[in-house]
PDB file of C-alpha atoms in Angstrom:
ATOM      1  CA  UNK A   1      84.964  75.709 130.200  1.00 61.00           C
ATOM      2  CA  UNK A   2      83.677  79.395 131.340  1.00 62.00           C
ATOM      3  CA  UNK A   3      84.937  78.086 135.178  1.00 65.00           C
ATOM      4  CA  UNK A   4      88.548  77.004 133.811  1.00 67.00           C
ATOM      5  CA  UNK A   5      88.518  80.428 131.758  1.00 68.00           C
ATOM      6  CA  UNK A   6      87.683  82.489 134.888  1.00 68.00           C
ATOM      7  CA  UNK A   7      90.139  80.940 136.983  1.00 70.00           C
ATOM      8  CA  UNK A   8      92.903  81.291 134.503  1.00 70.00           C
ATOM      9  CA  UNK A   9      92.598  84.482 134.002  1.00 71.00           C
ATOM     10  CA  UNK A  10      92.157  84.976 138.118  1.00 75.00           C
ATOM     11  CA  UNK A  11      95.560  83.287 138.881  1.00 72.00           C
ATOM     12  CA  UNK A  12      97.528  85.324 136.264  1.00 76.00           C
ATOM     13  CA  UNK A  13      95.453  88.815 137.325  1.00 81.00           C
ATOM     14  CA  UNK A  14      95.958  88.245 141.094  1.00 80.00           C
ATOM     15  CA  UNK A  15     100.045  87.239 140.960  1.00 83.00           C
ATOM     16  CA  UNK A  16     100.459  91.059 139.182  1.00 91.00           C
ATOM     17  CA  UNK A  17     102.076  94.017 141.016  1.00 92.00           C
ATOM     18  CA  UNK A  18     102.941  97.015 139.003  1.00 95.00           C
ATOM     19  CA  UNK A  19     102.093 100.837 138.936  1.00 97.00           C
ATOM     20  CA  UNK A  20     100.566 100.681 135.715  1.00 98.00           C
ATOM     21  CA  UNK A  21      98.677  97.152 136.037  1.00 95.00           C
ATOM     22  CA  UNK A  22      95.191  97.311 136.782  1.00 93.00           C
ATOM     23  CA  UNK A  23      94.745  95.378 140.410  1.00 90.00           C
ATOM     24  CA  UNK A  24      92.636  92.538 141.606  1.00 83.00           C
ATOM     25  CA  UNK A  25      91.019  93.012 144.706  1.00 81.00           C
ATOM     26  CA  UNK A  26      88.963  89.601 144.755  1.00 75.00           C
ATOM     27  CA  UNK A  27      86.702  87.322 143.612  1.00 75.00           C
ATOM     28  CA  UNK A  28      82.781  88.205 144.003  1.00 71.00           C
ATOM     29  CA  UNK A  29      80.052  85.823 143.937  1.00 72.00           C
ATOM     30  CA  UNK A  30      77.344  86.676 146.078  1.00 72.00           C
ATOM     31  CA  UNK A  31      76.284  90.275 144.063  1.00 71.00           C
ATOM     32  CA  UNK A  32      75.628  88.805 140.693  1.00 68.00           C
ATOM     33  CA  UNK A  33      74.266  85.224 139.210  1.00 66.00           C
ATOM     34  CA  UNK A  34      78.155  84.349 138.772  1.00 70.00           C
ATOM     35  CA  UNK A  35      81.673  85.091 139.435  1.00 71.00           C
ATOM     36  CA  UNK A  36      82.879  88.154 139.239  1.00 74.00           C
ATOM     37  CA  UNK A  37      86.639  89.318 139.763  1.00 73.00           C
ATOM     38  CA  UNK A  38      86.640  92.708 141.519  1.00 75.00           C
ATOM     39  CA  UNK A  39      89.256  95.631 140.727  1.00 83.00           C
ATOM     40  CA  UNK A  40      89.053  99.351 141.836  1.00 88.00           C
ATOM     41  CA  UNK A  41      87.252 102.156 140.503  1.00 90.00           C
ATOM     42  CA  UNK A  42      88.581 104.170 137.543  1.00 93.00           C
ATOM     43  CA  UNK A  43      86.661 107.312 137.184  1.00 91.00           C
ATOM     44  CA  UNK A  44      88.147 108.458 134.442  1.00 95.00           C
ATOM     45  CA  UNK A  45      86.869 105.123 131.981  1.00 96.00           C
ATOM     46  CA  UNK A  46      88.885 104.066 129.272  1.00 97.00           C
ATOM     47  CA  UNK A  47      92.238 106.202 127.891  1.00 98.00           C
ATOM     48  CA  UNK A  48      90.561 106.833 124.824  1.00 97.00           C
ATOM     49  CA  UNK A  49      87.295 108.497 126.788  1.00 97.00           C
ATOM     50  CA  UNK A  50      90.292 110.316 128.885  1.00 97.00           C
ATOM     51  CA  UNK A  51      91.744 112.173 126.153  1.00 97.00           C
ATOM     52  CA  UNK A  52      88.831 112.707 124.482  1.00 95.00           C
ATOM     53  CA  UNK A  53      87.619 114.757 127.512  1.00 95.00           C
ATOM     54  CA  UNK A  54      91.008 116.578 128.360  1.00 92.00           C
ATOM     55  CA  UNK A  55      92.143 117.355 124.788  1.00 81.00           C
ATOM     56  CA  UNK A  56      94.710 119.463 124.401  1.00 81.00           C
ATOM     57  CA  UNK A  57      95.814 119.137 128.115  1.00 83.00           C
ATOM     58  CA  UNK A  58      96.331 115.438 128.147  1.00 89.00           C
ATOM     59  CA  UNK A  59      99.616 114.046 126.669  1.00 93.00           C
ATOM     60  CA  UNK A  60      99.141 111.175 124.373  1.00 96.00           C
ATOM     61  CA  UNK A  61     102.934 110.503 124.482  1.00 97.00           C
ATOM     62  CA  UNK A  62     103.310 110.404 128.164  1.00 96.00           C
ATOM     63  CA  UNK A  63     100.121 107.803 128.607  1.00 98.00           C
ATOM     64  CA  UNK A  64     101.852 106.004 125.838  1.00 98.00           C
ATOM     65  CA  UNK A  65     105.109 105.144 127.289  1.00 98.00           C
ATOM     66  CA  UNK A  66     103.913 104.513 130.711  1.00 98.00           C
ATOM     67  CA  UNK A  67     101.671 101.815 128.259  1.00 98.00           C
ATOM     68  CA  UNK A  68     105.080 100.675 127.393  1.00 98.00           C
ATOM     69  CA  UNK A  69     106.430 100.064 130.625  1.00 98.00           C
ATOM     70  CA  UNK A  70     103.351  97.971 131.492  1.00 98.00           C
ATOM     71  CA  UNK A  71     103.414  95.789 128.840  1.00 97.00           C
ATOM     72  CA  UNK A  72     106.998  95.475 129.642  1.00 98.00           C
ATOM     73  CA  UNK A  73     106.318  94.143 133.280  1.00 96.00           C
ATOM     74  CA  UNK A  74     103.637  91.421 131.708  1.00 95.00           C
ATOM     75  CA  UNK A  75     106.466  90.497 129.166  1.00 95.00           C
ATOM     76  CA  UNK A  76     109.198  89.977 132.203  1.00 95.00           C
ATOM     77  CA  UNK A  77     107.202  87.521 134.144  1.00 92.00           C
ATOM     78  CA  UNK A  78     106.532  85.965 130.722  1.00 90.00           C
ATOM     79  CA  UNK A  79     102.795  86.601 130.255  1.00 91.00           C
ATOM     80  CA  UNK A  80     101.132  88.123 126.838  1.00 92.00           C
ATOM     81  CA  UNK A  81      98.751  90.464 127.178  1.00 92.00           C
ATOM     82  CA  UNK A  82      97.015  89.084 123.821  1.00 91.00           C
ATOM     83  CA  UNK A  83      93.882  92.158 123.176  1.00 93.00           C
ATOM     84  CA  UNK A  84      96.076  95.163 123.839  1.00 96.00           C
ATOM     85  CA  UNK A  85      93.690  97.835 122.799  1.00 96.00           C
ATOM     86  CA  UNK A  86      92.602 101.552 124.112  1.00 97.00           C
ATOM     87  CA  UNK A  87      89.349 100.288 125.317  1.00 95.00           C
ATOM     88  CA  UNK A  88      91.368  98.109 127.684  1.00 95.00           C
ATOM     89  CA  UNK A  89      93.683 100.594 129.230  1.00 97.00           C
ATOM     90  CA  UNK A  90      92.311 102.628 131.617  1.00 97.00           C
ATOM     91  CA  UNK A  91      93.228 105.478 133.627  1.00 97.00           C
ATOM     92  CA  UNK A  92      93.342 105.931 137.140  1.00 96.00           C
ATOM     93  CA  UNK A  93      92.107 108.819 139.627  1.00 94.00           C
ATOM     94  CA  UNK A  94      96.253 110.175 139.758  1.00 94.00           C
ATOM     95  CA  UNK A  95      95.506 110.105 135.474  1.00 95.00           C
ATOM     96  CA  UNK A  96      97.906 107.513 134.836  1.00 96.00           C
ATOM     97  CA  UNK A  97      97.421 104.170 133.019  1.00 97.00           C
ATOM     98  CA  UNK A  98      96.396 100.753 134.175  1.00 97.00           C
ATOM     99  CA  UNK A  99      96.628  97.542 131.802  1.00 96.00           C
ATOM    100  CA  UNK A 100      93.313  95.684 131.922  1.00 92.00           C
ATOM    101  CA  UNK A 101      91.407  93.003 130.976  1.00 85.00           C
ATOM    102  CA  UNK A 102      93.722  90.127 131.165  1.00 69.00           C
ATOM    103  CA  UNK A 103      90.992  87.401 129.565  1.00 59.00           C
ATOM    104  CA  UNK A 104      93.352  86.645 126.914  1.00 57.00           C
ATOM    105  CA  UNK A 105      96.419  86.845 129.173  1.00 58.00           C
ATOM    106  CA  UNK A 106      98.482  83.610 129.730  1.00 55.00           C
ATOM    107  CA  UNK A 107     101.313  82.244 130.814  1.00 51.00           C
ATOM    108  CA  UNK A 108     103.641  81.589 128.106  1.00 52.00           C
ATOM    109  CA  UNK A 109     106.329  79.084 126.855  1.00 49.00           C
ATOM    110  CA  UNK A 110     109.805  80.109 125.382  1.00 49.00           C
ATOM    111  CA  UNK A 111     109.984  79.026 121.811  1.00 51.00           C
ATOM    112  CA  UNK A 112     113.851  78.982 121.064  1.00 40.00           C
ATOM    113  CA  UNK A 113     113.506  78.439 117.327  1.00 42.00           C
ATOM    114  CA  UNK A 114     111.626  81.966 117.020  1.00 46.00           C
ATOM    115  CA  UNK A 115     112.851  83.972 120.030  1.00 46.00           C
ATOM    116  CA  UNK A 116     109.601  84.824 121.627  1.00 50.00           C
ATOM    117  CA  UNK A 117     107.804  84.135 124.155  1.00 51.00           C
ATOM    118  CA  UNK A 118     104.074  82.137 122.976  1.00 49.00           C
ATOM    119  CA  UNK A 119     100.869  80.599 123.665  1.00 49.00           C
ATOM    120  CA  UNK A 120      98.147  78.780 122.141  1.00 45.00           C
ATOM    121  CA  UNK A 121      94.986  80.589 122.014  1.00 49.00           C
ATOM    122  CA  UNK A 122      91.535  81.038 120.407  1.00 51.00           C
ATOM    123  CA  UNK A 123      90.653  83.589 117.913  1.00 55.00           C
ATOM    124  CA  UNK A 124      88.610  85.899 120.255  1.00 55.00           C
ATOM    125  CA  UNK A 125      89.881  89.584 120.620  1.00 57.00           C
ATOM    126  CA  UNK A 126      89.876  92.339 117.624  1.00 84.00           C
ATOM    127  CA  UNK A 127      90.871  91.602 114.538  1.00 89.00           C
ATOM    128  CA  UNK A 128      91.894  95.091 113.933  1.00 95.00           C
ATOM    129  CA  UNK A 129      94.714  95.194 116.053  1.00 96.00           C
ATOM    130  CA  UNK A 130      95.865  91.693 115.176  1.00 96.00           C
ATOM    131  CA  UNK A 131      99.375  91.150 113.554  1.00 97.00           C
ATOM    132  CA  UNK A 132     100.083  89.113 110.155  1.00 96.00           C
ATOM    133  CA  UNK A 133     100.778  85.801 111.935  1.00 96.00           C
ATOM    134  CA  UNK A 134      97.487  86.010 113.454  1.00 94.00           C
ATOM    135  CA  UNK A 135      95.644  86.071 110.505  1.00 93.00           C
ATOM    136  CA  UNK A 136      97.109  83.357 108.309  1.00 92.00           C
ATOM    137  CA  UNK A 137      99.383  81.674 110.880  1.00 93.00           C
ATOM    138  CA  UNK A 138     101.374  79.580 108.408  1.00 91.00           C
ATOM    139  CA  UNK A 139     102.095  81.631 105.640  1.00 89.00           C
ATOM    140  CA  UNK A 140     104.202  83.764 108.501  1.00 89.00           C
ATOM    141  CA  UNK A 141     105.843  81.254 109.249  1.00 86.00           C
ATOM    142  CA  UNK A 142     103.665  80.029 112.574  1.00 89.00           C
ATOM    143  CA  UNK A 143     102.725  76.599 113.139  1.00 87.00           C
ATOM    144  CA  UNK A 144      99.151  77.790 114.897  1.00 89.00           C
ATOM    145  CA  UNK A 145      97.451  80.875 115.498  1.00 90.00           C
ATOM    146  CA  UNK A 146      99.693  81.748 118.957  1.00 89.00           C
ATOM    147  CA  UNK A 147      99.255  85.343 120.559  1.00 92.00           C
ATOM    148  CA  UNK A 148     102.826  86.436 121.301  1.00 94.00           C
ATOM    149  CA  UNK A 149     104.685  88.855 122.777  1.00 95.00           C
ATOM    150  CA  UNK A 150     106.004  90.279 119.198  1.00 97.00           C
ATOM    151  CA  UNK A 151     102.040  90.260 118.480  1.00 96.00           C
ATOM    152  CA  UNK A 152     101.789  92.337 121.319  1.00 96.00           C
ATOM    153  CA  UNK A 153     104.326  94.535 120.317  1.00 98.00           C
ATOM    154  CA  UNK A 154     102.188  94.782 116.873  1.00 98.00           C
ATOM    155  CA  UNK A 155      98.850  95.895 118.678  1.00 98.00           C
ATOM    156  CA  UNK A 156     101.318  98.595 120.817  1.00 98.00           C
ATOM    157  CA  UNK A 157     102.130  99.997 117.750  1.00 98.00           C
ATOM    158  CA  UNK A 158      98.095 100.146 116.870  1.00 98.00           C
ATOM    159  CA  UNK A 159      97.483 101.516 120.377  1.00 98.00           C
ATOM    160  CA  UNK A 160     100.283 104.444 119.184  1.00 98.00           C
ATOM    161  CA  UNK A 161      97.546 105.177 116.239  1.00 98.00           C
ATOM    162  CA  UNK A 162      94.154 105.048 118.756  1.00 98.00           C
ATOM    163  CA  UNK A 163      95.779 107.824 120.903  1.00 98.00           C
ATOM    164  CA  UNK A 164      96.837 110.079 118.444  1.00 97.00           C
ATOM    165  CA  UNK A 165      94.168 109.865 116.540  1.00 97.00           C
ATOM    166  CA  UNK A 166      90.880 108.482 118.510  1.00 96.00           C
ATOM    167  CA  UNK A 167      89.897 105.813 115.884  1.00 96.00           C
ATOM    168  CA  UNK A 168      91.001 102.086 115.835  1.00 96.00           C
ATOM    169  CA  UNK A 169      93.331 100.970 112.929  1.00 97.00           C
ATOM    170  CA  UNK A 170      91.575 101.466 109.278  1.00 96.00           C
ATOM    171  CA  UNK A 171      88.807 103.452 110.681  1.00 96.00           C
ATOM    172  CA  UNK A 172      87.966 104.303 107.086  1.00 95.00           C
ATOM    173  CA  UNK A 173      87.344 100.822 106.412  1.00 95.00           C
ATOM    174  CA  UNK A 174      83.848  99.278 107.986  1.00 92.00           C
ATOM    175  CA  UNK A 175      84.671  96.092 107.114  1.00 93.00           C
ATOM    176  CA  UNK A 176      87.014  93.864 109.408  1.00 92.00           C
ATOM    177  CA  UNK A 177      87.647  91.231 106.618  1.00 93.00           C
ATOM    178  CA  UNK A 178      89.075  93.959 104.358  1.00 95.00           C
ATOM    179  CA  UNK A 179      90.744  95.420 107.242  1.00 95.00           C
ATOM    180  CA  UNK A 180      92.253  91.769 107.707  1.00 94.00           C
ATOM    181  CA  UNK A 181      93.066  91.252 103.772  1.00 95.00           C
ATOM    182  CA  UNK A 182      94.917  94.783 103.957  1.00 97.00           C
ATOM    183  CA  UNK A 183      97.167  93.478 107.276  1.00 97.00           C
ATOM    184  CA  UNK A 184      97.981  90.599 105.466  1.00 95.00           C
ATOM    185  CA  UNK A 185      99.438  92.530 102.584  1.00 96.00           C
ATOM    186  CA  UNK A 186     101.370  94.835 104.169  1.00 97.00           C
ATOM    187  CA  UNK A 187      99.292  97.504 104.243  1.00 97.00           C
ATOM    188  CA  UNK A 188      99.059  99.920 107.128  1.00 98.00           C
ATOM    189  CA  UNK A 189      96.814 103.217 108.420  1.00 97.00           C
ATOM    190  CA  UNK A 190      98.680 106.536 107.736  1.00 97.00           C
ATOM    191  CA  UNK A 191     100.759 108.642 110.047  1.00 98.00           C
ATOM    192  CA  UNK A 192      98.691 110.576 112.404  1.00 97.00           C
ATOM    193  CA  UNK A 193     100.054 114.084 111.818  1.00 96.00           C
ATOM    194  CA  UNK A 194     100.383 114.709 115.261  1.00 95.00           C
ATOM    195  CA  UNK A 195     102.502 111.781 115.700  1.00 97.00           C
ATOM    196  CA  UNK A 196     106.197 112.859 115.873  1.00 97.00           C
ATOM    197  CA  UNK A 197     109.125 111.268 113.973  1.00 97.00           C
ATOM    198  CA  UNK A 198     110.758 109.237 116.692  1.00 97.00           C
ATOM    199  CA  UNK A 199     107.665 107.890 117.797  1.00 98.00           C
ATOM    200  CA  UNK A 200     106.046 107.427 114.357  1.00 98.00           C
ATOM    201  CA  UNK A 201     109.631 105.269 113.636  1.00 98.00           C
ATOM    202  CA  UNK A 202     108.927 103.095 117.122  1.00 98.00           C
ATOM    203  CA  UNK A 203     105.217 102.179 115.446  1.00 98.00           C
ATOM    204  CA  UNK A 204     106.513 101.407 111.932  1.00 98.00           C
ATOM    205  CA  UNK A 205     108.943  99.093 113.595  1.00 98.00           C
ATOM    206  CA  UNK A 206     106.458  97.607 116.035  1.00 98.00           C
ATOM    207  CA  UNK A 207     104.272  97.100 112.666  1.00 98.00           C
ATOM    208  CA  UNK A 208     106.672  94.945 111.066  1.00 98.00           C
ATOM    209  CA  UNK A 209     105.411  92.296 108.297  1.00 97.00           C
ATOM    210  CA  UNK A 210     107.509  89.655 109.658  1.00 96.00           C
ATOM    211  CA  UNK A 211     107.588  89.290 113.557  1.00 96.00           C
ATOM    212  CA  UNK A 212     110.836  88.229 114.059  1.00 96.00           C
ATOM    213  CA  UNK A 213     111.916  91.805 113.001  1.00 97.00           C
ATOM    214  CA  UNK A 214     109.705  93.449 115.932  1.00 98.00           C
ATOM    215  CA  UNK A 215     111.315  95.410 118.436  1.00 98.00           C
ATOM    216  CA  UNK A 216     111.300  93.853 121.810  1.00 98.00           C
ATOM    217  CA  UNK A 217     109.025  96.198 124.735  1.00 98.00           C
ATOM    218  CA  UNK A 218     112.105  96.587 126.545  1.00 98.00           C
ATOM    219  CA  UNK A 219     113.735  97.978 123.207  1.00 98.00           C
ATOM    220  CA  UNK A 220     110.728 100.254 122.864  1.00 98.00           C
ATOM    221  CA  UNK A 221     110.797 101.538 126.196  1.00 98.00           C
ATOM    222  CA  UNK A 222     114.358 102.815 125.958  1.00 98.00           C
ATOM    223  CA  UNK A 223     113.678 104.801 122.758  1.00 97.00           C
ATOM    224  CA  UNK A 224     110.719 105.979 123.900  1.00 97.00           C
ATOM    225  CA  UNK A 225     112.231 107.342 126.903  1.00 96.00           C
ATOM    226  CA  UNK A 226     114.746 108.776 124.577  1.00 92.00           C
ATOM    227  CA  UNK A 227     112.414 110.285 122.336  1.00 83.00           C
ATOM    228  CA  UNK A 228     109.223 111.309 123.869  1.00 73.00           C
TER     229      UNK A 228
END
């Protein structure tokens, strides 16, 4: 199972070429006890260690639409990125942002009744930036738990939040299950008040209760080019 998982996620990593996708170099198994899939260097770490170490310099709003425009590649060759969080966006030695850590990632399947693009998945990943449907599947109107791209677009919109404020979703709240219960009833964290209008309007939509009212990426993008 670990072998089928490490190869899945090596055929959909290596086929990826885009400025702000993190690269695959190649498979390693001769430095460790297993397989390892080799990428290059990022100095600077994670985005979120980024702007905590060039604050006020750094420009959330810039790192987030070039976030955007990654996401939107993955979406066009119909692949969900499925644990879109800060700590896996990093950011490269010319300080822009790579998407990583494609264990999640797929290959998915058009589903013409919903409009989306899907896949069947387990429940690993954070629960914090998961959307409505992946937390009670059915009463969402989802046959299955099913990462999607409009989930995608939900954890964007909680990616928004992490840069402007450094704190995942419902950092108040230590408790994941009550984070959960909250998602589920519509509730969601409070407006960073460095966040400006347009943008704050991009993450309310991306945040929507019901997916099928999600913005695509590509509709994202072009307000966010707009606005930011």
């Amino acid at each position: 199972m670990l072998v089928q998982k490490f190869c899945r996620e090596a055929l959909v990593w290596q086929a990826l070429r885009h400025k702000y996708i993190l690269p695959l170099i190649g498979i390693d198994r001769n430095s460790f006890s297993s397989y390892c899939l080799v990428s290059p260097w990022m100095k600077h770490g994670t985005i979120l260690k980024y702007l905590r170490e060039h604050r006020p310099h750094a420009n959330p709003d810039k790192l987030i639409l070039q976030i955007a425009e990654g996401l939107g590649y993955l979406h066009s060759k119909n692949i969900v990125h499925g644990d879109l969080r800060g700590a896996n966006i990093l950011v490269s030695d010319d300080e822009s942002i790579r998407l990583a850590d494609f264990g999640l990632s797929s290959i998915c399947e058009a589903d013409s009744t919903a409009g989306i693009l899907r896949r069947s998945s387990d429940r690993a990943g954070s629960a914090r930036w998961f959307a409505p449907e992946l937390i009670i599947p059915t009463e969402f109107g989802c046959e299955q738990f099913a990462r999607t791209t409009a989930s995608d677009v939900y954890a964007f919109g909680c990616v928004c939040l992490e840069l402007h404020t450094g704190k995942p979703p419902f950092s108040d709240v230590s408790e994941e299950m009550v984070v959960v219960l909250k998602v589920r009833d519509g509730e969601r964290p409070a407006r960073p008040s460095t966040m400006s209008d347009g943008l704050w309007a991009v993450v309310t939509a991306a945040w929507a209760q019901k997916f099928q009212y999600r913005p695509g990426i590509q509709t994202i993008i072009t307000i966010l080019s707009e606005e930011l």
